[in-house]
mmCIF file of C-alpha atoms in Angstrom:
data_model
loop_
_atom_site.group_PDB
_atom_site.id
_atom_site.type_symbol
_atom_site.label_atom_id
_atom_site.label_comp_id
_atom_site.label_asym_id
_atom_site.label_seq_id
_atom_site.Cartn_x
_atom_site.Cartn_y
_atom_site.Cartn_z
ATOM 1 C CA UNK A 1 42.666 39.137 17.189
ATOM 2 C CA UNK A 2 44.690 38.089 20.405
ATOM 3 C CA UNK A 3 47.075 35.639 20.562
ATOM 4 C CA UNK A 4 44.494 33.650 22.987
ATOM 5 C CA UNK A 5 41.654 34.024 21.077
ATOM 6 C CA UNK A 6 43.657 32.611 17.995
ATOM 7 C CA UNK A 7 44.435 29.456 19.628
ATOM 8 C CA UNK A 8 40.985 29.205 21.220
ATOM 9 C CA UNK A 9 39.420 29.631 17.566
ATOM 10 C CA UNK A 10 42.067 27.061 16.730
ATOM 11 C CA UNK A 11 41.611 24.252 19.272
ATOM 12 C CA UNK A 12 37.710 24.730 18.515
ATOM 13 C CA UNK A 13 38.451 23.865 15.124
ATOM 14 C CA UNK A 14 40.363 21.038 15.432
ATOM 15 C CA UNK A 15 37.653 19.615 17.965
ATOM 16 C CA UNK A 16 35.313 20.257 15.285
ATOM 17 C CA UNK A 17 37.604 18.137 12.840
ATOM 18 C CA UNK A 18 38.137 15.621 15.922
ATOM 19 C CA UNK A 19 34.557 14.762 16.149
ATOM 20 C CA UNK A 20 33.702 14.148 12.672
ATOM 21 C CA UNK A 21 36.516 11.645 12.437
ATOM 22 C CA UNK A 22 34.122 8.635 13.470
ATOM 23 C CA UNK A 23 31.620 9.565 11.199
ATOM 24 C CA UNK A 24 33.501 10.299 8.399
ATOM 25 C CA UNK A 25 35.433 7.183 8.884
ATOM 26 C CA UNK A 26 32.197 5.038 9.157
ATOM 27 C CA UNK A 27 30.975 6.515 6.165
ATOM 28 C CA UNK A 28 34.391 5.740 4.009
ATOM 29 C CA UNK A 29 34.204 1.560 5.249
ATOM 30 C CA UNK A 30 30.471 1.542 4.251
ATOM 31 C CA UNK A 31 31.115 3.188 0.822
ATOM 32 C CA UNK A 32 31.744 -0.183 -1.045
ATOM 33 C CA UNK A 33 28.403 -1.194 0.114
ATOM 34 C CA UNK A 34 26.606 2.533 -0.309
ATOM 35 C CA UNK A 35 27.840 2.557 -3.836
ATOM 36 C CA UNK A 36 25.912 -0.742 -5.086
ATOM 37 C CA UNK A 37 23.237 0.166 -2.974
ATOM 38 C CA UNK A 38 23.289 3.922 -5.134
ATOM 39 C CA UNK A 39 23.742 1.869 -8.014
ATOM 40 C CA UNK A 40 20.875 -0.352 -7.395
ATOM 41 C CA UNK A 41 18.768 2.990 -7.715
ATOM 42 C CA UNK A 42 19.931 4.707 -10.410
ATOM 43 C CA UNK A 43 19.533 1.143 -12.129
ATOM 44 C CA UNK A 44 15.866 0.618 -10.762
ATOM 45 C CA UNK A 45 13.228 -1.214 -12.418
ATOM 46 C CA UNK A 46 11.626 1.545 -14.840
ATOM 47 C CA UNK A 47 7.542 0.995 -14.239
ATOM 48 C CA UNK A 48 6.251 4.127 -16.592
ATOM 49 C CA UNK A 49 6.876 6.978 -18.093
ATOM 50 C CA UNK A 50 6.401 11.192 -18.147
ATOM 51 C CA UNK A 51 4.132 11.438 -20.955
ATOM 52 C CA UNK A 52 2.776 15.549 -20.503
ATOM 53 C CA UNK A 53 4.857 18.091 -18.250
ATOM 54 C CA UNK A 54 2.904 21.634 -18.443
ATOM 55 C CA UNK A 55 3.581 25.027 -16.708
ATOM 56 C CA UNK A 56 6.161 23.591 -14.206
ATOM 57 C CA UNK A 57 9.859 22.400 -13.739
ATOM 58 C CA UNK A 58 9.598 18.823 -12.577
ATOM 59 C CA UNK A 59 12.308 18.050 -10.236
ATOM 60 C CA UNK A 60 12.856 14.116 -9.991
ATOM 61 C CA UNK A 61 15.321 13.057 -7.170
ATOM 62 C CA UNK A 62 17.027 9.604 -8.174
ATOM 63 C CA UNK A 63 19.363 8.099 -5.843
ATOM 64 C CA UNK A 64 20.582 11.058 -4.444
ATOM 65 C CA UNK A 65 21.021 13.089 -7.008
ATOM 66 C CA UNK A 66 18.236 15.769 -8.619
ATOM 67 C CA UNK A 67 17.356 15.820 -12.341
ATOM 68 C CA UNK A 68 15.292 17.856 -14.137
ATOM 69 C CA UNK A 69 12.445 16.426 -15.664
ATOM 70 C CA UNK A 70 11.856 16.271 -19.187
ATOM 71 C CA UNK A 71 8.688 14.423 -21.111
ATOM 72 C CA UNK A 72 9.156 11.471 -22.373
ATOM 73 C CA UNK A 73 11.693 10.405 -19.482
ATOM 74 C CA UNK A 74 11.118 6.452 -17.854
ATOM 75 C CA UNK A 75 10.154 6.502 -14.652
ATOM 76 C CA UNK A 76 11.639 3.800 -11.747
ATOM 77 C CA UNK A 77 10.774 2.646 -8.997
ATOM 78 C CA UNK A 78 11.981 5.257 -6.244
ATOM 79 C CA UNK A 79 11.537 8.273 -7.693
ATOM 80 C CA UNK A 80 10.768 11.326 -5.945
ATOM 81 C CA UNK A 81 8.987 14.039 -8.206
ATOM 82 C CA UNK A 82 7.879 17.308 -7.386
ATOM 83 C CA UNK A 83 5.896 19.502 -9.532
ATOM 84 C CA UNK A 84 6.457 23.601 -9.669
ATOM 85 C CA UNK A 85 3.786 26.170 -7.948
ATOM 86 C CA UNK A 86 2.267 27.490 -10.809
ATOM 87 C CA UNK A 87 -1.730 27.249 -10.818
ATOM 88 C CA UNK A 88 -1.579 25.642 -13.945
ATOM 89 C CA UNK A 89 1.622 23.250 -13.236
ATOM 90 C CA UNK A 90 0.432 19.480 -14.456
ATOM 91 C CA UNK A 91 2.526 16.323 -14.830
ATOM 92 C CA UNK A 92 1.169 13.306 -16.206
ATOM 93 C CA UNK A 93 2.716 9.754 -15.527
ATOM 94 C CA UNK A 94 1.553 6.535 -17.253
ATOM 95 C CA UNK A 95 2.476 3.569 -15.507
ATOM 96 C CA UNK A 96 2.886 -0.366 -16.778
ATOM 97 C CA UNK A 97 0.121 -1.650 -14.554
ATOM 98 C CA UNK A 98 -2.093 0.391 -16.602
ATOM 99 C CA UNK A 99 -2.753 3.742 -14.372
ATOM 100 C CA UNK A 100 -2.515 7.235 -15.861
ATOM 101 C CA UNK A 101 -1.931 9.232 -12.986
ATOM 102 C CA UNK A 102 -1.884 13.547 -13.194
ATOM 103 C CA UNK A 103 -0.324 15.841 -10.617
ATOM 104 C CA UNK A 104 -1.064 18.955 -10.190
ATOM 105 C CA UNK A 105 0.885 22.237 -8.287
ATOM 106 C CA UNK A 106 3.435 22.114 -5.746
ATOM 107 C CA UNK A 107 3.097 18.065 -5.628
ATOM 108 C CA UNK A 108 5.250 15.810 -4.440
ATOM 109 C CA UNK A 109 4.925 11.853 -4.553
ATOM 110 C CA UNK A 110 7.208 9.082 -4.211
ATOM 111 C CA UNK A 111 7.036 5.826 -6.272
ATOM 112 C CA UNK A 112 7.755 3.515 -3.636
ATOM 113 C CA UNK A 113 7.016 0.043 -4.756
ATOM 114 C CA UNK A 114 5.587 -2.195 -7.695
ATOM 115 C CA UNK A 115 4.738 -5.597 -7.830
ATOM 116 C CA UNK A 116 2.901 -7.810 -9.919
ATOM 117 C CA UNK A 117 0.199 -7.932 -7.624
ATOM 118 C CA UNK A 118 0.063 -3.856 -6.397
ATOM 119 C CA UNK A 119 1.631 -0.416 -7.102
ATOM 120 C CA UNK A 120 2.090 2.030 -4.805
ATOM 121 C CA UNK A 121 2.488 5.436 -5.190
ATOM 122 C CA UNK A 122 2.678 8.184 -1.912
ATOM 123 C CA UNK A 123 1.217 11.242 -1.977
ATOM 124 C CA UNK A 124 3.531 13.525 0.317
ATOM 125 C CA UNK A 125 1.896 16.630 -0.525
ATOM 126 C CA UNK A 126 -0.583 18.724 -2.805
ATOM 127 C CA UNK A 127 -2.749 16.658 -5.793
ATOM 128 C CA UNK A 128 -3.089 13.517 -7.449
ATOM 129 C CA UNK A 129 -5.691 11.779 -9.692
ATOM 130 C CA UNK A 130 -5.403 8.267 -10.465
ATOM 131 C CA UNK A 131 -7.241 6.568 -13.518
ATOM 132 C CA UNK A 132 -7.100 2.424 -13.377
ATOM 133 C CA UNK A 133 -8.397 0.532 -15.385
ATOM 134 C CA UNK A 134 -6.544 -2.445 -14.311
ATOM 135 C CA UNK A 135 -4.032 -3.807 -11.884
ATOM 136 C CA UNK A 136 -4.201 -2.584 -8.062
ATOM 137 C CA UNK A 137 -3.103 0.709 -6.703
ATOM 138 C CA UNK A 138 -2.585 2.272 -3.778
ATOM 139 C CA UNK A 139 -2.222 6.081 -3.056
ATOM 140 C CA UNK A 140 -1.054 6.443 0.313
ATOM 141 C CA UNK A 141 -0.666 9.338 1.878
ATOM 142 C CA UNK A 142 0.652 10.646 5.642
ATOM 143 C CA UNK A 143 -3.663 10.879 6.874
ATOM 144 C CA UNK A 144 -5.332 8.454 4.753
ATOM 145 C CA UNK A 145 -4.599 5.390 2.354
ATOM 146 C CA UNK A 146 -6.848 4.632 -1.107
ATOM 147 C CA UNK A 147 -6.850 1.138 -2.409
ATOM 148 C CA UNK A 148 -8.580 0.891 -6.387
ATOM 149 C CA UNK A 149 -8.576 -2.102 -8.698
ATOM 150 C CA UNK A 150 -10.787 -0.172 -11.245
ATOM 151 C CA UNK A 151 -11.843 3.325 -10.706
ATOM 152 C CA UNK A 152 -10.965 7.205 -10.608
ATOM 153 C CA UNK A 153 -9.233 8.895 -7.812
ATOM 154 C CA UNK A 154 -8.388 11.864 -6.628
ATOM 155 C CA UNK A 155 -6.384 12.811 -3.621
ATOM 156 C CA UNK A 156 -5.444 16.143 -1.630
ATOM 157 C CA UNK A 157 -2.551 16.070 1.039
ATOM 158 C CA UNK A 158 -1.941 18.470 3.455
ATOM 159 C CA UNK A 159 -0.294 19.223 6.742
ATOM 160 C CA UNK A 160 -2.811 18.630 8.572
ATOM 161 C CA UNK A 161 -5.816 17.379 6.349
ATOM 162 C CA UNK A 162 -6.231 14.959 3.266
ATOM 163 C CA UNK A 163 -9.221 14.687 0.919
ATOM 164 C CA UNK A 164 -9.734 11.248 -1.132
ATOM 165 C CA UNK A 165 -12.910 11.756 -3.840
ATOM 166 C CA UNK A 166 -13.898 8.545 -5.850
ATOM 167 C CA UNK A 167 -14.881 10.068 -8.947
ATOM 168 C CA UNK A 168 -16.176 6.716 -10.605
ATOM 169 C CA UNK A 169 -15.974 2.801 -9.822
ATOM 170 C CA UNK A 170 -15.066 1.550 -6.297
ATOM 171 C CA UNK A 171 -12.183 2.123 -3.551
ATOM 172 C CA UNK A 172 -11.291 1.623 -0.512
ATOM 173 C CA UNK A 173 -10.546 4.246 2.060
ATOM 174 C CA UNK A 174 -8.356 3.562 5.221
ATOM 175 C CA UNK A 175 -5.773 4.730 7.920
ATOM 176 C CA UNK A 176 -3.268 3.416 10.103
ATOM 177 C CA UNK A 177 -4.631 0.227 11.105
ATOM 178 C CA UNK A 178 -8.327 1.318 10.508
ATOM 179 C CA UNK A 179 -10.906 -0.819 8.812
ATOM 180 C CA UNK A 180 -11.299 0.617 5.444
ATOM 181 C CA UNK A 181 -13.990 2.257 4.566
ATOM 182 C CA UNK A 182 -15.446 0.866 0.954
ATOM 183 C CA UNK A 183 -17.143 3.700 -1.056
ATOM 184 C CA UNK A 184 -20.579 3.558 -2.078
ATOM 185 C CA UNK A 185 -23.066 5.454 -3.715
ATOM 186 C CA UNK A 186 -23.123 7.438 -0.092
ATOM 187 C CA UNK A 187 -19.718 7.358 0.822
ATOM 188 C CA UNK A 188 -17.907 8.824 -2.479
ATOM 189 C CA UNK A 189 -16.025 11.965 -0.531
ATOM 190 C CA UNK A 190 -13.788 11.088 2.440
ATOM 191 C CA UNK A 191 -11.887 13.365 4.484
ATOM 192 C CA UNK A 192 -9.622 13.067 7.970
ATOM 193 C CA UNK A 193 -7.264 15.503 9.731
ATOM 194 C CA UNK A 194 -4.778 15.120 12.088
ATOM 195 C CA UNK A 195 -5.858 12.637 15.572
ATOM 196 C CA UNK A 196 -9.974 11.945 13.758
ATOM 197 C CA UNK A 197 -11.338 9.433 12.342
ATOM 198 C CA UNK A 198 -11.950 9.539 8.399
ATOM 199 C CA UNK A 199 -15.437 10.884 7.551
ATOM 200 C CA UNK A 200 -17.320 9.914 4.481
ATOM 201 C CA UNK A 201 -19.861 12.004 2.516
ATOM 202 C CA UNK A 202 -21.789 11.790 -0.697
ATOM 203 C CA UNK A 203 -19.995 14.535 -2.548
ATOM 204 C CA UNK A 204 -16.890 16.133 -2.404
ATOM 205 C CA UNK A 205 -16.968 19.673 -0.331
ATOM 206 C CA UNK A 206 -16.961 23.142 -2.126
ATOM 207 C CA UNK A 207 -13.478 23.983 -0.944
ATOM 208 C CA UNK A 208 -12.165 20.488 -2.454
ATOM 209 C CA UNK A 209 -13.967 21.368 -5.577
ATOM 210 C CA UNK A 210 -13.147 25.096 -5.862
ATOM 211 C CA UNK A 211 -9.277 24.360 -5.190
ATOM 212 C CA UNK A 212 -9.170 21.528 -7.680
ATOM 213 C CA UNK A 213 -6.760 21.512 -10.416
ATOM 214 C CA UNK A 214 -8.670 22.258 -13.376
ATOM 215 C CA UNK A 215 -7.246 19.579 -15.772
ATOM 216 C CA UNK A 216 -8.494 17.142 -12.742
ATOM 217 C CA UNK A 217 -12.024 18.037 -14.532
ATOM 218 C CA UNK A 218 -11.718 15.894 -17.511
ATOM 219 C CA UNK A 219 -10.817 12.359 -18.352
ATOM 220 C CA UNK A 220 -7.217 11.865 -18.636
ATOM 221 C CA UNK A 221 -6.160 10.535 -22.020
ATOM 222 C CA UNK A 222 -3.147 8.342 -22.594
ATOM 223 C CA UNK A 223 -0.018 10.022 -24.815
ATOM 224 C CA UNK A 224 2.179 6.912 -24.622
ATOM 225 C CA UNK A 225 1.906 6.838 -28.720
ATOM 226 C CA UNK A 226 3.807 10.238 -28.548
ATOM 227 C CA UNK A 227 6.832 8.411 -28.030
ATOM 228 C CA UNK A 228 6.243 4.902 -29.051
ATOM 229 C CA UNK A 229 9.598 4.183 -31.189
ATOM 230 C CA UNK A 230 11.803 6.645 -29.920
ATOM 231 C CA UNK A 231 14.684 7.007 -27.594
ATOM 232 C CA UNK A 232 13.603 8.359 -24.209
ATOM 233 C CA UNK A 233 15.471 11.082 -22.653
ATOM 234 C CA UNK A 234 17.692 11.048 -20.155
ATOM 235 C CA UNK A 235 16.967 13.938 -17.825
ATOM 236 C CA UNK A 236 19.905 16.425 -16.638
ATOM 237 C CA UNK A 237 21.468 15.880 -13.282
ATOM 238 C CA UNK A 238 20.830 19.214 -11.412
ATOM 239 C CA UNK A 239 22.289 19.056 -7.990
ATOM 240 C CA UNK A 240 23.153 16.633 -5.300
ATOM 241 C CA UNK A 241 19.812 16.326 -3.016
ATOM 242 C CA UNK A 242 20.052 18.521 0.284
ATOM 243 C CA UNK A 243 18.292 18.041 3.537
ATOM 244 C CA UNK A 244 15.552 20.483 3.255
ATOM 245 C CA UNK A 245 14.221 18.469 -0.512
ATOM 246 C CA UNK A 246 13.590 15.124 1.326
ATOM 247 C CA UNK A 247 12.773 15.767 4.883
ATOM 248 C CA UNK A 248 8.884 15.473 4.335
ATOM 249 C CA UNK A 249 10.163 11.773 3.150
ATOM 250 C CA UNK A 250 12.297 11.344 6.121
ATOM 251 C CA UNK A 251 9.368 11.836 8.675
ATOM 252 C CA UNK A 252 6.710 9.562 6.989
ATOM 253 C CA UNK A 253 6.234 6.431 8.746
ATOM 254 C CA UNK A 254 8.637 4.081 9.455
ATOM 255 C CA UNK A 255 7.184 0.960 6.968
ATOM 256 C CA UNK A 256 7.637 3.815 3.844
ATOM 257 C CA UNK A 257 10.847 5.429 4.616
ATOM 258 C CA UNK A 258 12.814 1.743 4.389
ATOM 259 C CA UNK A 259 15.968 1.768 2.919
ATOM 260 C CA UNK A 260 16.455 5.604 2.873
ATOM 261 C CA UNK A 261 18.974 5.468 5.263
ATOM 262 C CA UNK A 262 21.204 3.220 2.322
ATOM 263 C CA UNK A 263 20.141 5.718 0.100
ATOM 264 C CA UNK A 264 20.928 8.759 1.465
ATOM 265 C CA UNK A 265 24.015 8.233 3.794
ATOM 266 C CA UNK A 266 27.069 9.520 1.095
ATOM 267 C CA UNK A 267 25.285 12.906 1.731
ATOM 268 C CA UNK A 268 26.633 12.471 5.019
ATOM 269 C CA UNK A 269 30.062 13.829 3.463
ATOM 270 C CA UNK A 270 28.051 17.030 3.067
ATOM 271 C CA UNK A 271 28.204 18.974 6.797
ATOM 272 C CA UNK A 272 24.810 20.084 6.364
ATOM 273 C CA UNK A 273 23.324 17.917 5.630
ATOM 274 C CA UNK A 274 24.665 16.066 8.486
ATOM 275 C CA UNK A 275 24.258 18.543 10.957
ATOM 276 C CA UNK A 276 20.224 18.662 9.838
ATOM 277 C CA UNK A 277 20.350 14.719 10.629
ATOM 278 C CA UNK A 278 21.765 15.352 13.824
ATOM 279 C CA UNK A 279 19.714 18.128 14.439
ATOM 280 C CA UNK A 280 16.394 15.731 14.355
ATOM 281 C CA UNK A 281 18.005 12.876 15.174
ATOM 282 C CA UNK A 282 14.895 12.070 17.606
ATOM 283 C CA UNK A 283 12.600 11.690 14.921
ATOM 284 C CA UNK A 284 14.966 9.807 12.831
ATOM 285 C CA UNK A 285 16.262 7.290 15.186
ATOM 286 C CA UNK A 286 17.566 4.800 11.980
ATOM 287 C CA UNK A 287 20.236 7.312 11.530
ATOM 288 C CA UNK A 288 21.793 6.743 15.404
ATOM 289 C CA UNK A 289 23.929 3.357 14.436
ATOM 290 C CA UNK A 290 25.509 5.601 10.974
ATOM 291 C CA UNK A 291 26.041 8.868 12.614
ATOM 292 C CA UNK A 292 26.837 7.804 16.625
ATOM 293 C CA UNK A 293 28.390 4.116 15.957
ATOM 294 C CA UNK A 294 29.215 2.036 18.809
ATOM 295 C CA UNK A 295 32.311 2.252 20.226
ATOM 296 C CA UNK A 296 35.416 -0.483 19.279
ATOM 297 C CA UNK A 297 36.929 -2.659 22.025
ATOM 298 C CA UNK A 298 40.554 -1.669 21.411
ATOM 299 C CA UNK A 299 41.693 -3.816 24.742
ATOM 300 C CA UNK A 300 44.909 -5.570 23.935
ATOM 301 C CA UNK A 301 43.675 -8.962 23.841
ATOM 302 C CA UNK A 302 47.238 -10.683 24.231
#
């Protein structure tokens, strides 16, 4: 290596180092605030637990850390899960409102919210079946949104399609700002893709049924007795979360991805994961103020 090229490599890296300086130094003032925030998460209200985990690792990002799932864990409000690929992966979650809900392979959901008068639970990817027997939920998901008070549901997301099959009592299918659709003794199987409406049917279609997990089949019983008395588990941190793990969560709609920003910015520290933020910083346009701050007046006011 030349002498030139040696300082050129040099200067480049201390440019590099230059530019992070604002961001780095933005992060470090909002840490204070980022830690409670963090805090706040890992301290969540817990709204149910992981009663059955079969043929799959269950990876459950909390704050911004990832932790391996293990049964009998509480759930909180926040957490990401995401089943493993097998054919046969199934994780079952009972919540307080009174919802057993079973995932199935290569799933990924986020419980985003609770109240006393609704739970919400989004469906990023793969399968979900919801049993209620009281309280309201709502399984959202990027095409279509289902609304029960009392009823089976099951729900397929993909890239570019979702499936929503009432499989007994009543729901309500919408999207966007749609009218919902209520179900009927017509209208049991609704399905939408990317720019249609949703389109309603009177039984679910032989792909949906041939593709269905197969413990979707039967009734879902509750396990909660399992471990009624005894001290839940605390599941294993595994890893800090990177980019790649939460940016289906980072391009759902703006009203669901609230308060991620909070969340996520210490990964910031981490220069890929900043450099991926950058990278789609188009699409992510809460990130601007954190990683491009306005600039200081440092006039001499005297």
């Amino acid at each position: 290596m030349t002498r030139g090229t040696s300082t050129s490599t040099m200067r480049l890296r201390l440019s590099q180092k230059a530019s992070m300086q604002p961001v780095l130094a933005r992060i470090r003032c909002l840490l204070p605030a980022l830690t409670l925030i963090v805090a706040a998460y890992a301290q969540a209200q817990e709204i149910g637990a992981l009663t059955l985990l079969t043929d799959t690792p269950l990876r459950v990002i909390r704050g911004f850390s990832v932790l391996q799932g293990v049964e009998g864990m509480r759930l909180r409000q926040g957490d990401i899960l995401e089943t493993g690929p097998s054919s046969t992966a199934q994780a079952q979650l009972e919540f307080s409102g009174g919802a057993i809900v079973e995932l199935g392979p290569s799933t990924q959901v986020f419980l985003f919210g609770q109240s006393q008068t609704l739970s919400e639970i989004i469906l990023l990817t793969g399968w979900l079946k919801g049993e209620t027997t009281a309280g309201n939920y709502r399984y959202d998901s990027p095409l279509v949104i289902v609304t029960t008070k009392g009823g089976n549901v099951l729900l397929r997301a993909k890239e570019e399609e979702a499936d929503a099959f009432v499989e007994r009592g009543s729901a309500s299918v919408t999207y966007g700002d749609g009218t919902p659709i209520v179900s009927s003794a017509n209208k049991i199987f609704f399905t939408r893709r990317v720019a249609k409406p949703v389109m309603a049917a009177d039984r679910p279609s032989p792909d949906f049924v041939s593709n269905m997990p197969l413990c979707f089949r039967d009734v879902l019983p509750s396990r909660l007795s399992r471990f009624a008395g005894k001290r839940p588990p605390e599941p294993k941190s595994s890893h800090d979360v990177s980019y790649a793990e939460i940016e289906p969560l980072l391009r759902l709609p703006l009203s669901w991805r609230r308060g991620l920003v909070g969340r996520f910015t210490p990964r910031l520290q981490d220069r890929a994961f900043r450099q991926a933020i950058e990278a789609h910083i188009k699409d992510l346009p809460e990130w601007r103020p954190i990683l491009f701050p306005p600039a200081t007046d440092k006039s001499d006011s005297r």
